[in-house]
GROMACS .gro file of C-alpha atoms in nm:
model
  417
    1UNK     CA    1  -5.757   7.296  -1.117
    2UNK     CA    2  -6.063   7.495  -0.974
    3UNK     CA    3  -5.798   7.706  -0.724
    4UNK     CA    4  -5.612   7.870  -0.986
    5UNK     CA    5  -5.636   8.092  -1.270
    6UNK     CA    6  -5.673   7.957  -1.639
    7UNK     CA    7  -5.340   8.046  -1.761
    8UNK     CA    8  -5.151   7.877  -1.515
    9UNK     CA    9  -5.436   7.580  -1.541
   10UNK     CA   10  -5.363   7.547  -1.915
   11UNK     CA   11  -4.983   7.583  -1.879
   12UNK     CA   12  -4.943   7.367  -1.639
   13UNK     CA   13  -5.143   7.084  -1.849
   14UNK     CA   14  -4.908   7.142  -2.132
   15UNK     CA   15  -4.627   7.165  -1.904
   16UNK     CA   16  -4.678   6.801  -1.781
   17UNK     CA   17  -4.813   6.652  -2.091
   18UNK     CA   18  -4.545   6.776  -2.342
   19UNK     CA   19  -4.253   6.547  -2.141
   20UNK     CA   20  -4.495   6.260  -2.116
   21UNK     CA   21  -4.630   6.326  -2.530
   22UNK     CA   22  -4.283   6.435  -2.680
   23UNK     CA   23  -4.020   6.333  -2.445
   24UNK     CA   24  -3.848   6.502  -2.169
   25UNK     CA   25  -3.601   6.671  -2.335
   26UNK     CA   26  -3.818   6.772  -2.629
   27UNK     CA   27  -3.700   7.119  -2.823
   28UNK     CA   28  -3.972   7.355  -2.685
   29UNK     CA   29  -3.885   7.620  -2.915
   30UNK     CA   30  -3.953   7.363  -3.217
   31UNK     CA   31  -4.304   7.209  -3.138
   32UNK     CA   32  -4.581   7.282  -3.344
   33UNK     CA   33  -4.911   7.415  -3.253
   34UNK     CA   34  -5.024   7.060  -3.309
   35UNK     CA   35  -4.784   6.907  -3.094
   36UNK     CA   36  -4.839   7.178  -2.756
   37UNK     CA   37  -5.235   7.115  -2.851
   38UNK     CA   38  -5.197   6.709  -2.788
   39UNK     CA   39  -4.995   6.808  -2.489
   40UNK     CA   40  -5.260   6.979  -2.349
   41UNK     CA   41  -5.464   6.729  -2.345
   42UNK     CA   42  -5.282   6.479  -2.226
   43UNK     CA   43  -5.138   6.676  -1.957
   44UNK     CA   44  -5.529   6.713  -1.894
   45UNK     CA   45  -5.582   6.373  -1.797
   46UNK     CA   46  -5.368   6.344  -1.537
   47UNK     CA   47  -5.422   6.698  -1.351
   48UNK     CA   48  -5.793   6.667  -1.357
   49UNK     CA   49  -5.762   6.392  -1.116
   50UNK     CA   50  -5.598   6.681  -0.858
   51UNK     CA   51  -5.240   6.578  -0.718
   52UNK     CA   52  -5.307   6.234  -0.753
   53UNK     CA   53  -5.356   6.257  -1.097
   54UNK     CA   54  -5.002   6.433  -1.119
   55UNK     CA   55  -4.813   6.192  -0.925
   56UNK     CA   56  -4.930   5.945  -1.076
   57UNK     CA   57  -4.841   6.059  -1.443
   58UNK     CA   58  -4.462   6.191  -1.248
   59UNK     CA   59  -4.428   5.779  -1.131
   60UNK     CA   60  -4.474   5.674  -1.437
   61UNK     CA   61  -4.178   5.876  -1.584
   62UNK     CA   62  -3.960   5.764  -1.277
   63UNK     CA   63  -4.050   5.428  -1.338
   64UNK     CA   64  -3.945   5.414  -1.683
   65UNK     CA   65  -3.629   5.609  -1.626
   66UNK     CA   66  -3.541   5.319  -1.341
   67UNK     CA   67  -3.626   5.030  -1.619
   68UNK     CA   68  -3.400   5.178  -1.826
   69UNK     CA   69  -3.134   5.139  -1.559
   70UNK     CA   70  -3.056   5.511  -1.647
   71UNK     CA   71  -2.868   5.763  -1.412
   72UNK     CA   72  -2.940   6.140  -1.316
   73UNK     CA   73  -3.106   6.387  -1.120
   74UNK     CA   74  -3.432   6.532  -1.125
   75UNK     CA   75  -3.360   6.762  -1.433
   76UNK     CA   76  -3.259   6.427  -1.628
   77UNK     CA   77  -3.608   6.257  -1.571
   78UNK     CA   78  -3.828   6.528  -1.563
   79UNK     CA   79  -3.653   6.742  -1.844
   80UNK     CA   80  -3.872   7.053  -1.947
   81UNK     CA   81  -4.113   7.049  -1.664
   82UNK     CA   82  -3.826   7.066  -1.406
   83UNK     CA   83  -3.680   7.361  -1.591
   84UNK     CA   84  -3.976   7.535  -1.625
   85UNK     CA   85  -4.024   7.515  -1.252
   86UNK     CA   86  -3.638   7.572  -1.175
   87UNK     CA   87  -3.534   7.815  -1.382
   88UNK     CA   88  -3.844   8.077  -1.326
   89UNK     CA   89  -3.627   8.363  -1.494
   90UNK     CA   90  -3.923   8.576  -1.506
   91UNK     CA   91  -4.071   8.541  -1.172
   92UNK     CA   92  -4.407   8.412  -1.281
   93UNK     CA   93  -4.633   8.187  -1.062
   94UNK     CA   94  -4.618   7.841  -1.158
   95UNK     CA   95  -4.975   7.730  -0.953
   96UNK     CA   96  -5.000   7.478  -0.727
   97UNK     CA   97  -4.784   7.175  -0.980
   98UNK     CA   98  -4.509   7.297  -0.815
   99UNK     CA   99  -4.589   7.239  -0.455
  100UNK     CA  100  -4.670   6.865  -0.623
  101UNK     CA  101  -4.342   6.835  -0.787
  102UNK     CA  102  -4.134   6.909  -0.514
  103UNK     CA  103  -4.310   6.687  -0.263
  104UNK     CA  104  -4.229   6.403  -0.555
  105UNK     CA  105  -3.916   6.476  -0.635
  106UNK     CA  106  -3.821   6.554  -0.226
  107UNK     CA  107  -3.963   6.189  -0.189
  108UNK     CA  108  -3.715   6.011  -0.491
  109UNK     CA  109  -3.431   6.194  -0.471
  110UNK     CA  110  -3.118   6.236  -0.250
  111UNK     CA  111  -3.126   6.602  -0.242
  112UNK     CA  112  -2.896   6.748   0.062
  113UNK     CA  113  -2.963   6.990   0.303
  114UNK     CA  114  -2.953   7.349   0.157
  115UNK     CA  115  -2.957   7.280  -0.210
  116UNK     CA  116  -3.194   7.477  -0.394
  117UNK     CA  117  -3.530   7.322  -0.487
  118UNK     CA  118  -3.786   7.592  -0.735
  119UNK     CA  119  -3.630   7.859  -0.543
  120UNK     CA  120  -3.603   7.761  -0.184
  121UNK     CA  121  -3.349   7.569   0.002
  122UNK     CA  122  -3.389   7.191   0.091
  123UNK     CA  123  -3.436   7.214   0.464
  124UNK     CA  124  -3.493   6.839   0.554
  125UNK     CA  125  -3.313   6.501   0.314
  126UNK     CA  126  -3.569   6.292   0.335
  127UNK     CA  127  -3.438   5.985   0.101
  128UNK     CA  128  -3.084   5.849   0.022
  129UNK     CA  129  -2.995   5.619  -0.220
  130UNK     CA  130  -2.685   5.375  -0.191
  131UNK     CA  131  -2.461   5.648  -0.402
  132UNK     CA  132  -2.543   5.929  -0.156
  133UNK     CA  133  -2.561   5.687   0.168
  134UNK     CA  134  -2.189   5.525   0.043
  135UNK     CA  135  -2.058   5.913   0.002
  136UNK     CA  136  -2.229   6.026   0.347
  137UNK     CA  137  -2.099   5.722   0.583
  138UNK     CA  138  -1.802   5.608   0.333
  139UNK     CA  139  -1.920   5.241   0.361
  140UNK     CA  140  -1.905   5.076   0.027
  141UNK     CA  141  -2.243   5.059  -0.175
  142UNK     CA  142  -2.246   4.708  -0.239
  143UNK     CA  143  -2.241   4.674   0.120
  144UNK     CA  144  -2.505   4.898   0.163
  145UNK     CA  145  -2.709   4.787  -0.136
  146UNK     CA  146  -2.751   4.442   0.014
  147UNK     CA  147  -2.833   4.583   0.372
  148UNK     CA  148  -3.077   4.808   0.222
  149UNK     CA  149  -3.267   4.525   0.059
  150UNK     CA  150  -3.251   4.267   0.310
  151UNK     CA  151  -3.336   4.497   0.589
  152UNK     CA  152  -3.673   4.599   0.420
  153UNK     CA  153  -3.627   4.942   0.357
  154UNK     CA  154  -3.575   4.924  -0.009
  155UNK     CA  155  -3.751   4.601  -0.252
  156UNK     CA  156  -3.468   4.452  -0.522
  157UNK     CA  157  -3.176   4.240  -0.555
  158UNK     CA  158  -2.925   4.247  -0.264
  159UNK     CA  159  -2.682   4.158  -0.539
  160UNK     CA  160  -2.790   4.419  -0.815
  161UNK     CA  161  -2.799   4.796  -0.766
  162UNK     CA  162  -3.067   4.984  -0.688
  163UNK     CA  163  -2.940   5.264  -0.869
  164UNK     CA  164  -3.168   5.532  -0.821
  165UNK     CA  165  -3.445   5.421  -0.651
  166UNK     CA  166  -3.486   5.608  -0.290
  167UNK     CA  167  -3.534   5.516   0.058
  168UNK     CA  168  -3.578   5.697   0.407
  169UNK     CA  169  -3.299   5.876   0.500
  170UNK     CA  170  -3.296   5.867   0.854
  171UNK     CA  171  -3.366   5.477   0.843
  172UNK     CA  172  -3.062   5.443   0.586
  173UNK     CA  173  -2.825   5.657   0.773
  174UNK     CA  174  -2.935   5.461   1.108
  175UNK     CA  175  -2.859   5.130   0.936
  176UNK     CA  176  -2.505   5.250   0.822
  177UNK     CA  177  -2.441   5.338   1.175
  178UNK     CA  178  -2.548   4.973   1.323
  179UNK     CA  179  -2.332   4.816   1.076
  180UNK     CA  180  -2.046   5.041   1.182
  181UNK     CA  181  -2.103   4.927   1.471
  182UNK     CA  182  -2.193   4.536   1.437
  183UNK     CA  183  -2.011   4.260   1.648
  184UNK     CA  184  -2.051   3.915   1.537
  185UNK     CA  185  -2.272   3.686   1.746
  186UNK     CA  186  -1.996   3.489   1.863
  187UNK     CA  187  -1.820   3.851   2.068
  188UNK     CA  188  -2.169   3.872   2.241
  189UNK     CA  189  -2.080   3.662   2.540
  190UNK     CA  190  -1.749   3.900   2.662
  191UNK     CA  191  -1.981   4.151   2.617
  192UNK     CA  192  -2.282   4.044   2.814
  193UNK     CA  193  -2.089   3.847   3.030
  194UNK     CA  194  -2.294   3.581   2.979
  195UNK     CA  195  -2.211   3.187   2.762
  196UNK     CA  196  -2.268   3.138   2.425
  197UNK     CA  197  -2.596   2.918   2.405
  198UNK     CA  198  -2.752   3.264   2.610
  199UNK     CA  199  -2.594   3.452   2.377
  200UNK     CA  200  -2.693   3.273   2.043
  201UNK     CA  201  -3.086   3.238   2.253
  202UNK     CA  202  -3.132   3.593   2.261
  203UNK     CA  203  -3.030   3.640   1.879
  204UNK     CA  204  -3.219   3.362   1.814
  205UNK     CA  205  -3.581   3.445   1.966
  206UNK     CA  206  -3.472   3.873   1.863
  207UNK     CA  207  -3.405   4.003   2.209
  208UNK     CA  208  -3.139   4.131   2.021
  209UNK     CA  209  -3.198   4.124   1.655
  210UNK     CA  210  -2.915   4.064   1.374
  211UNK     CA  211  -2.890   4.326   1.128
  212UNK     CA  212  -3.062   4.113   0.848
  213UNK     CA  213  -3.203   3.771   0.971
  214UNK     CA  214  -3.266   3.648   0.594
  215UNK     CA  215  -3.075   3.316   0.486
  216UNK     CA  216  -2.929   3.547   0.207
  217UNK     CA  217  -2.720   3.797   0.427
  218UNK     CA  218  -2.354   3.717   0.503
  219UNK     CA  219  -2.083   3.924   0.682
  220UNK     CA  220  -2.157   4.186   0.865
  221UNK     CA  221  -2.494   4.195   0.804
  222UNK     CA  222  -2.550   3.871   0.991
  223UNK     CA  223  -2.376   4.052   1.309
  224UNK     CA  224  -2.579   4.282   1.592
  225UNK     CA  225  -2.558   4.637   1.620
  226UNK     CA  226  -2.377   4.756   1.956
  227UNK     CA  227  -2.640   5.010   1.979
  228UNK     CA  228  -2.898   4.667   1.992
  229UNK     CA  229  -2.710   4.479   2.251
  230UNK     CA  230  -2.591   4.755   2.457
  231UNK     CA  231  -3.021   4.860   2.461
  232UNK     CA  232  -3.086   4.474   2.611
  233UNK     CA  233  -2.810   4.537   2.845
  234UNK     CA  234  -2.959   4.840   2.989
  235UNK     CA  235  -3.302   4.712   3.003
  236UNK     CA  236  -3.213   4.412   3.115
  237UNK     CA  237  -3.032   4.636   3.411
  238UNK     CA  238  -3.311   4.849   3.469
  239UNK     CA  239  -3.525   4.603   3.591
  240UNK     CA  240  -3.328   4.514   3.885
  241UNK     CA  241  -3.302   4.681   4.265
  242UNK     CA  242  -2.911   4.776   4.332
  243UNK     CA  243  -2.829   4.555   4.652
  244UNK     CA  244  -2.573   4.516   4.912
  245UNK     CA  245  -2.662   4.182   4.912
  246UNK     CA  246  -2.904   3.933   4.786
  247UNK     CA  247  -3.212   3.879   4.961
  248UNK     CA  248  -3.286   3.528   5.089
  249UNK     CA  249  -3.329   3.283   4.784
  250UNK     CA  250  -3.252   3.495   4.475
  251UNK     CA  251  -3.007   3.332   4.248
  252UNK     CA  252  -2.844   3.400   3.889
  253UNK     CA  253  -3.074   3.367   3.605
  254UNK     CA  254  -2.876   3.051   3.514
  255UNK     CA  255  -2.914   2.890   3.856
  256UNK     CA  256  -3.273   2.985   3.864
  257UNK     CA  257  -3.347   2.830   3.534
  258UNK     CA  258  -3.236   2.497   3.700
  259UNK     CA  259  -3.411   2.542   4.063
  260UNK     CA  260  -3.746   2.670   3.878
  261UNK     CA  261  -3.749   2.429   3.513
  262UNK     CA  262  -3.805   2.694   3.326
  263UNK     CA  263  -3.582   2.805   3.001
  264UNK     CA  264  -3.343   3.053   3.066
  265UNK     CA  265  -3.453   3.256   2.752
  266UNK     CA  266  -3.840   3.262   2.928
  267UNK     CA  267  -3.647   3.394   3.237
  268UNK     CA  268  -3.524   3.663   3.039
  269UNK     CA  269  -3.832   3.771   2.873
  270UNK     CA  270  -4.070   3.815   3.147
  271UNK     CA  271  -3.766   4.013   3.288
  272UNK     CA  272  -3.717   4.275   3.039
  273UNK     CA  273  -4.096   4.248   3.019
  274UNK     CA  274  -4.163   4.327   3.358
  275UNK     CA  275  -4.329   3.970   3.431
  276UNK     CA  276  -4.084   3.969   3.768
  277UNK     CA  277  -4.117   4.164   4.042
  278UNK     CA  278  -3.819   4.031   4.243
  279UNK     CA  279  -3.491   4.154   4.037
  280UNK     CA  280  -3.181   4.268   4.226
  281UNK     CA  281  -2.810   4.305   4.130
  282UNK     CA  282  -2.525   4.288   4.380
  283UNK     CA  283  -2.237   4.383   4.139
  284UNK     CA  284  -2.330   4.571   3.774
  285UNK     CA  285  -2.004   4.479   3.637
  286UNK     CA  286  -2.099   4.153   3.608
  287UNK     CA  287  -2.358   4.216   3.382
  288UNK     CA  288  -2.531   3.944   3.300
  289UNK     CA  289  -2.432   3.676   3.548
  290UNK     CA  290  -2.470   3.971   3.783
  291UNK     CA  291  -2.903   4.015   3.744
  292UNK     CA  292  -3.078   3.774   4.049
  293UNK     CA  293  -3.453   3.654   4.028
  294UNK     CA  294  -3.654   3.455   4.309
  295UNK     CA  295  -3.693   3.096   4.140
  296UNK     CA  296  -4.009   3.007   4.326
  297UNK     CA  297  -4.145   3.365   4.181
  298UNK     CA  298  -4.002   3.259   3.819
  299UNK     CA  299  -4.210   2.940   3.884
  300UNK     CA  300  -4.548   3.047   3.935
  301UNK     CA  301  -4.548   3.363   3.690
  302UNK     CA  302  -4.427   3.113   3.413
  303UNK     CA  303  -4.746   2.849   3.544
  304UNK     CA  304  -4.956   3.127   3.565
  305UNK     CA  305  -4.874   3.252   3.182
  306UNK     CA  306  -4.867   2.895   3.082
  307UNK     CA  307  -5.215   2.811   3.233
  308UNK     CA  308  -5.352   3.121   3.067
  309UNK     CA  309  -5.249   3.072   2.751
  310UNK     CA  310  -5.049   3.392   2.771
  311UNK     CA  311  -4.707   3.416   2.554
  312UNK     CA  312  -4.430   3.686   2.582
  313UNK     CA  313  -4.345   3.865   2.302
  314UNK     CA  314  -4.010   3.656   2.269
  315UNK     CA  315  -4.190   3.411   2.258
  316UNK     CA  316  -4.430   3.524   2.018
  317UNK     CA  317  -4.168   3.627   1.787
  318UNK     CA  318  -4.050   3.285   1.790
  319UNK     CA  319  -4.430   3.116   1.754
  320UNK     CA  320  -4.508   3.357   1.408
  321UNK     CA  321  -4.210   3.262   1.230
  322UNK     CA  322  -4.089   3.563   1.015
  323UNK     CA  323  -3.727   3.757   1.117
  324UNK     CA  324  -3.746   3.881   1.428
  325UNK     CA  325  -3.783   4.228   1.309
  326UNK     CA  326  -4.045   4.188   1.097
  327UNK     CA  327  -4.247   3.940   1.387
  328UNK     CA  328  -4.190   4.250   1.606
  329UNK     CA  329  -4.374   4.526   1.361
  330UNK     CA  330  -4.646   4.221   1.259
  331UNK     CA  331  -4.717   4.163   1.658
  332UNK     CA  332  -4.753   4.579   1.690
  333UNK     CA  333  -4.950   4.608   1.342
  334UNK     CA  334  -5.291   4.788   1.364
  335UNK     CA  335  -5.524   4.830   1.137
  336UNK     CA  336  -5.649   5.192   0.957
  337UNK     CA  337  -5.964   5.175   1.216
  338UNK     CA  338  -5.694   5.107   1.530
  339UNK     CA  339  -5.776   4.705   1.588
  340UNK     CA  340  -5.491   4.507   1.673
  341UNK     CA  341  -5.451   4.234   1.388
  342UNK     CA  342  -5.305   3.992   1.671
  343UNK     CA  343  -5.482   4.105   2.010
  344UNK     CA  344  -5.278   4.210   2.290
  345UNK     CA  345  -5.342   4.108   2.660
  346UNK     CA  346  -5.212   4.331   2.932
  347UNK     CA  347  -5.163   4.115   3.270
  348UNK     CA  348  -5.117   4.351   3.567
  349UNK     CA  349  -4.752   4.193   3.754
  350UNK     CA  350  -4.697   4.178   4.139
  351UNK     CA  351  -4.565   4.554   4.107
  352UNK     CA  352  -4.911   4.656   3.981
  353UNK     CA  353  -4.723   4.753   3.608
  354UNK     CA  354  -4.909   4.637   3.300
  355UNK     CA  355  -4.736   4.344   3.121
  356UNK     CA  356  -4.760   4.319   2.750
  357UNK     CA  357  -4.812   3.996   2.646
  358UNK     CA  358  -5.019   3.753   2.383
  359UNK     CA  359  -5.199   3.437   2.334
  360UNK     CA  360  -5.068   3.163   2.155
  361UNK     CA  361  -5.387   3.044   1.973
  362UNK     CA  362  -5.456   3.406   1.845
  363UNK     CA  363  -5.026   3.422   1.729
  364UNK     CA  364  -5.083   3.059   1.600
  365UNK     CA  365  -5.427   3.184   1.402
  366UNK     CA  366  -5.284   3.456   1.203
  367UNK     CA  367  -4.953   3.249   1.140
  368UNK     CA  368  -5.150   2.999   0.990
  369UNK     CA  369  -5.375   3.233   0.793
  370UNK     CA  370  -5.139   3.508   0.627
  371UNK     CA  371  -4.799   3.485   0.464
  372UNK     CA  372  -4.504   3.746   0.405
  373UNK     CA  373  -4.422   3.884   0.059
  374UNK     CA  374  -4.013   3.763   0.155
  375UNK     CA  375  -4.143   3.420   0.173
  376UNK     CA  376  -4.415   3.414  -0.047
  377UNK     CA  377  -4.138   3.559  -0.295
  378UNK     CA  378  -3.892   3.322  -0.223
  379UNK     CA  379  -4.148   3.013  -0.276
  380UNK     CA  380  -4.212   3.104  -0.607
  381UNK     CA  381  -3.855   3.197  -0.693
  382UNK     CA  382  -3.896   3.565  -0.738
  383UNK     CA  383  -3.794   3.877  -0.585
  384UNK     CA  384  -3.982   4.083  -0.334
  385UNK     CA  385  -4.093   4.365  -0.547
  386UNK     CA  386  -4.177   4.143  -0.908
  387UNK     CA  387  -4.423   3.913  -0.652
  388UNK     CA  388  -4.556   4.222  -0.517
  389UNK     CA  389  -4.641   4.387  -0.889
  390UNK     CA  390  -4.815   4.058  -0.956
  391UNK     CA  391  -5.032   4.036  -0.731
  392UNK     CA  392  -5.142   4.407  -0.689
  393UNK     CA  393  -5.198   4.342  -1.113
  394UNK     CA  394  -5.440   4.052  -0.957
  395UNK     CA  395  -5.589   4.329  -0.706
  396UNK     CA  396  -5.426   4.148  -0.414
  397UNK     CA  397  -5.313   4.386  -0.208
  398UNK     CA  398  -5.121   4.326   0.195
  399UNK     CA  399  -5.267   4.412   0.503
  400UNK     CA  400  -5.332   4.821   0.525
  401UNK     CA  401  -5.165   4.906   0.821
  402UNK     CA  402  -5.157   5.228   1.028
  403UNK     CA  403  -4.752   5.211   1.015
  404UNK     CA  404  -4.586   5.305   0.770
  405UNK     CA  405  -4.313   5.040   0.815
  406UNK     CA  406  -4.432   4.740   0.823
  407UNK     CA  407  -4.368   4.428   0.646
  408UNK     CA  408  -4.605   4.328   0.337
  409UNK     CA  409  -4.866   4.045   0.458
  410UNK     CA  410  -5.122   3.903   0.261
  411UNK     CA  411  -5.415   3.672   0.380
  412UNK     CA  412  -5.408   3.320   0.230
  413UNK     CA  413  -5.790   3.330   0.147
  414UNK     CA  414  -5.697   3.634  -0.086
  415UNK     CA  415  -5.399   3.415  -0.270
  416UNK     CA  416  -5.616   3.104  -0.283
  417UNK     CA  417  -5.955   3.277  -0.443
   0.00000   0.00000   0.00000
C-alpha cells in the first residue's frame, strides 16, 4: 500500500472488496455510493496485510467456487476484478494487485503457453488440471484423476473429480508419460532378465517404485514406469567393470547370495549404492544375470553394515513403512534450518566413494514417533485433505520441510496433546 499512489491504493481496495461484498459478477454501473464505500473497506482488510492479505482474500473466492463444484476460468471466479485487470481499455496502471493476481491465478489455473494474461503472454504453464492434462496427453481423466490423487500431487477422491483444482504441471505431464509407459510387475523379469521373486523384491523394497503403491490403485497405476526400471537397469550397469572374463571368484548376484547368506535384494542395494567395490560384467545383454560380485566381499561389507548398525536406503524404505516414494522423500526430508529429520551416515567403501546409508534405531525412532496424513486419514476413515483441514483447525500442522514435495507428517506427541 505504502509503494503506490492513493488512487490506485483506493481502487484497488474497492476493486477486491466489491467481488468479495457484492458478488463477482456484480453490475458495476448499478452500485450505489453506499455499496463501493463498504467495498472499500472491506477490500481494506485484506490489502493492508500486503500480498498476503490479497491472496488470502483471492483463496477464499477459489475455495468457494471449488465447494460449489462450479466450472470456469479465471474471469468466472474472479468476475469484475479480473476484468478490470484484463480488459485495461484505457491503459491505466493498475499498481502492484496485478503482479498479485497473476502469480494466483498462474498458480490455479491451466493457462497454456502464449495466452494472454493482463496484457502479456503466458510464457511458462505452471499447473494442469485433469481436463487440460486428459486434452494434452489424450489419456482419459478418470485415469488421470485417480493417478493424480494417489500419487500425491493433488489431495481428493481418486474416484471423484477434482474439477478445477490445480497441480504442477511438469509433475502431471511426467506422470502421464510413466503411465504411458507402465509394464505390469509381472513383464519385469523379460525385461531385467532376471526371475520373478527378484523382480517382485525390487518393487517391493522401491528399487523400482510402482506408479501408486496405495492399496486403493488398480490397473495401470499399480504397474512401473519403463523410464523407472530402465533407470535401475542402467545404474545397476554402471556399477560394474566391462570384462573379458571374470576375475577369480566373482559369481552372479544369485549365486553369490547363496555362497555369502546374504539376501539377494541386500546384494542389490549396496550395489547400486556403491557398498561393492568388486562389480564386473562379462556379457551386458544379459542384464541382470549378467552383473558379478565377489561373495567373500558381499560378506564382510554386509557384517560390517550389520555390526554398525548401518541400513541401506532399501532397506530403510522397507524399515519406515510408508510407499516407497514417500519413504524415499521422508529419508531425504530436511528441516527449514538444514537438519536431517532422520540422520544420514556416509561410510567411505573400498573405492574411497562415500556411501549413503542410515541407522536403524534412528529409522525405527521417527517411525515410531510420527505418522503420515494417507494413513492417519485412512484410520479415521477420511480423506487426505478433510484430515488435513482438521487438524490445521486444531493448529496441528506436518513437519515444515525445506522441499516442497514432500509427504505430510505429523509427530504423535502433537496428535496426542
Amino acid at each position: 500500500m505504502d509503494e503506490q499512489p492513493l488512487d490506485l491504493a483506493a481502487r484497488a481496495c474497492e476493486m477486491l472488496g466489491v467481488i468479495i461484498s457484492e458478488g463477482a459478477h456484480c453490475n458495476l454501473n448499478t452500485l450505489p455510493d453506499a455499496a463501493w464505500h463498504r467495498a472499500g473497506h472491506v477490500g481494506f482488510e485484506f490489502t493492508a496485510h500486503g500480498e498476503a492479505g490479497i491472496r488470502e482474500a483471492l483463496q477464499s473466492l477459489f475455495d468457494q467456487f471449488v465447494d460449489d463444484g462450479l466450472k470456469g476460468g479465471p474471469q468466472k471466479v474472479f468476475g469484475r476484478l479480473y476484468q478490470w485487470l484484463q480488459f485495461n481499455k484505457n491503459a491505466r496502471p493498475k499498481g502492484p494487485i496485478r503482479d498479485v493476481v497473476c502469480d494466483f491465478i498462474m498458480d490455479r489455473f491451466p493457462l497454456e503457453i502464449g495466452d494472454d494474461l493482463f496484457g502479456e503472454p503466458v510464457v511458462v504453464r505452471r499447473v494442469h488440471t485433469v481436463g487440460s492434462l486428459a486434452r494434452v496427453t489424450g489419456q482419459h481423466p478418470k485415469t488421470l484423476n485417480r493417478a493424480v490423487v494417489l500419487t500425491g500431487l493433488a489431495d481428493g477422491d481418486p474416484d471423484v473429480s477434482l474439477g478445477v483444482r490445480g497441480f504442477d504441471a511438469a509433475a502431471g505431464e511426467a506422470l502421464a508419460r510413466r503411465i504411458e509407459t507402465a509394464v505390469p510387475v509381472l513383464a519385469l523379469p523379460k525385461f531385467l532378465n532376471c526371475n520373478r521373486t527378484q523382480a517382485e523384491q525390487l518393487v517391493r523394497t522401491g528399487m523400482i517404485p510402482r506408479i501408486s503403491d496405495l492399496d486403493e490403485a488398480t490397473g495401470v497405476l499399480k504397474g512401473v514406469a519403463l523410464e523407472h526400471a530402465e533407470s535401475f537397469l542402467t545404474n545397476l550397469m554402471s556399477k560394474a567393470t566391462h570384462v573379458a572374463a571374470p576375475s577369480y571368484g566373482m559369481q552372479d548376484i544369485l549365486t553369490a547370495s547363496v555362497t555369502s547368506r546374504w539376501p539377494v535384494i541386500d546384494i542389490v542395494g549396496a550395489l547400486v549404492s556403491g557398498g561393492l567395490s568388486r562389480v564386473e560384467v562379462v556379457d551386458p545383454a544379459l542384464k541382470f544375470k549378467g552383473v558379478l560380485v565377489d561373495p567373500a566381499e558381499v560378506a564382510t561389507a554386509m557384517a560390517n553394515q550389520t555390526a554398525s548398525g548401518l541400513i541401506s536406503l532399501e532397506r530403510a524404505v522397507e524399515l519406515i513403512g510408508f510407499s516407497p516414494l514417500a519413504a524415499v522423500a521422508v529419508l531425504n526430508m530436511t528441516a527449514p534450518d538444514g537438519d536431517d529429520y532422520i540422520p544420514k551416515h556416509v561410510v567411505t567403501n573400498a573405492k574411497g566413494v562415500g556411501v549413503r546409508m542410515f541407522r536403524e534405531s534412528e529409522v525405527q525412532s521417527f517411525r515410531d514417533n510420527h505418522v503420515g496424513l494417507v494413513e492417519l486419514a485412512a484410520r479415521e476413515g477420511m480423506t487426505p485433505k478433510s484430515m488435513k483441514a482438521i487438524l490445521s483447525e486444531k493448529g496441528i500442522y506436518p513437519l515444515p520441510a525445506r522441499q516442497a514435495a514432500v509427504p505430510n507428517i505429523y509427530r504423535k506427541s502433537d496428535l496426542a496433546a
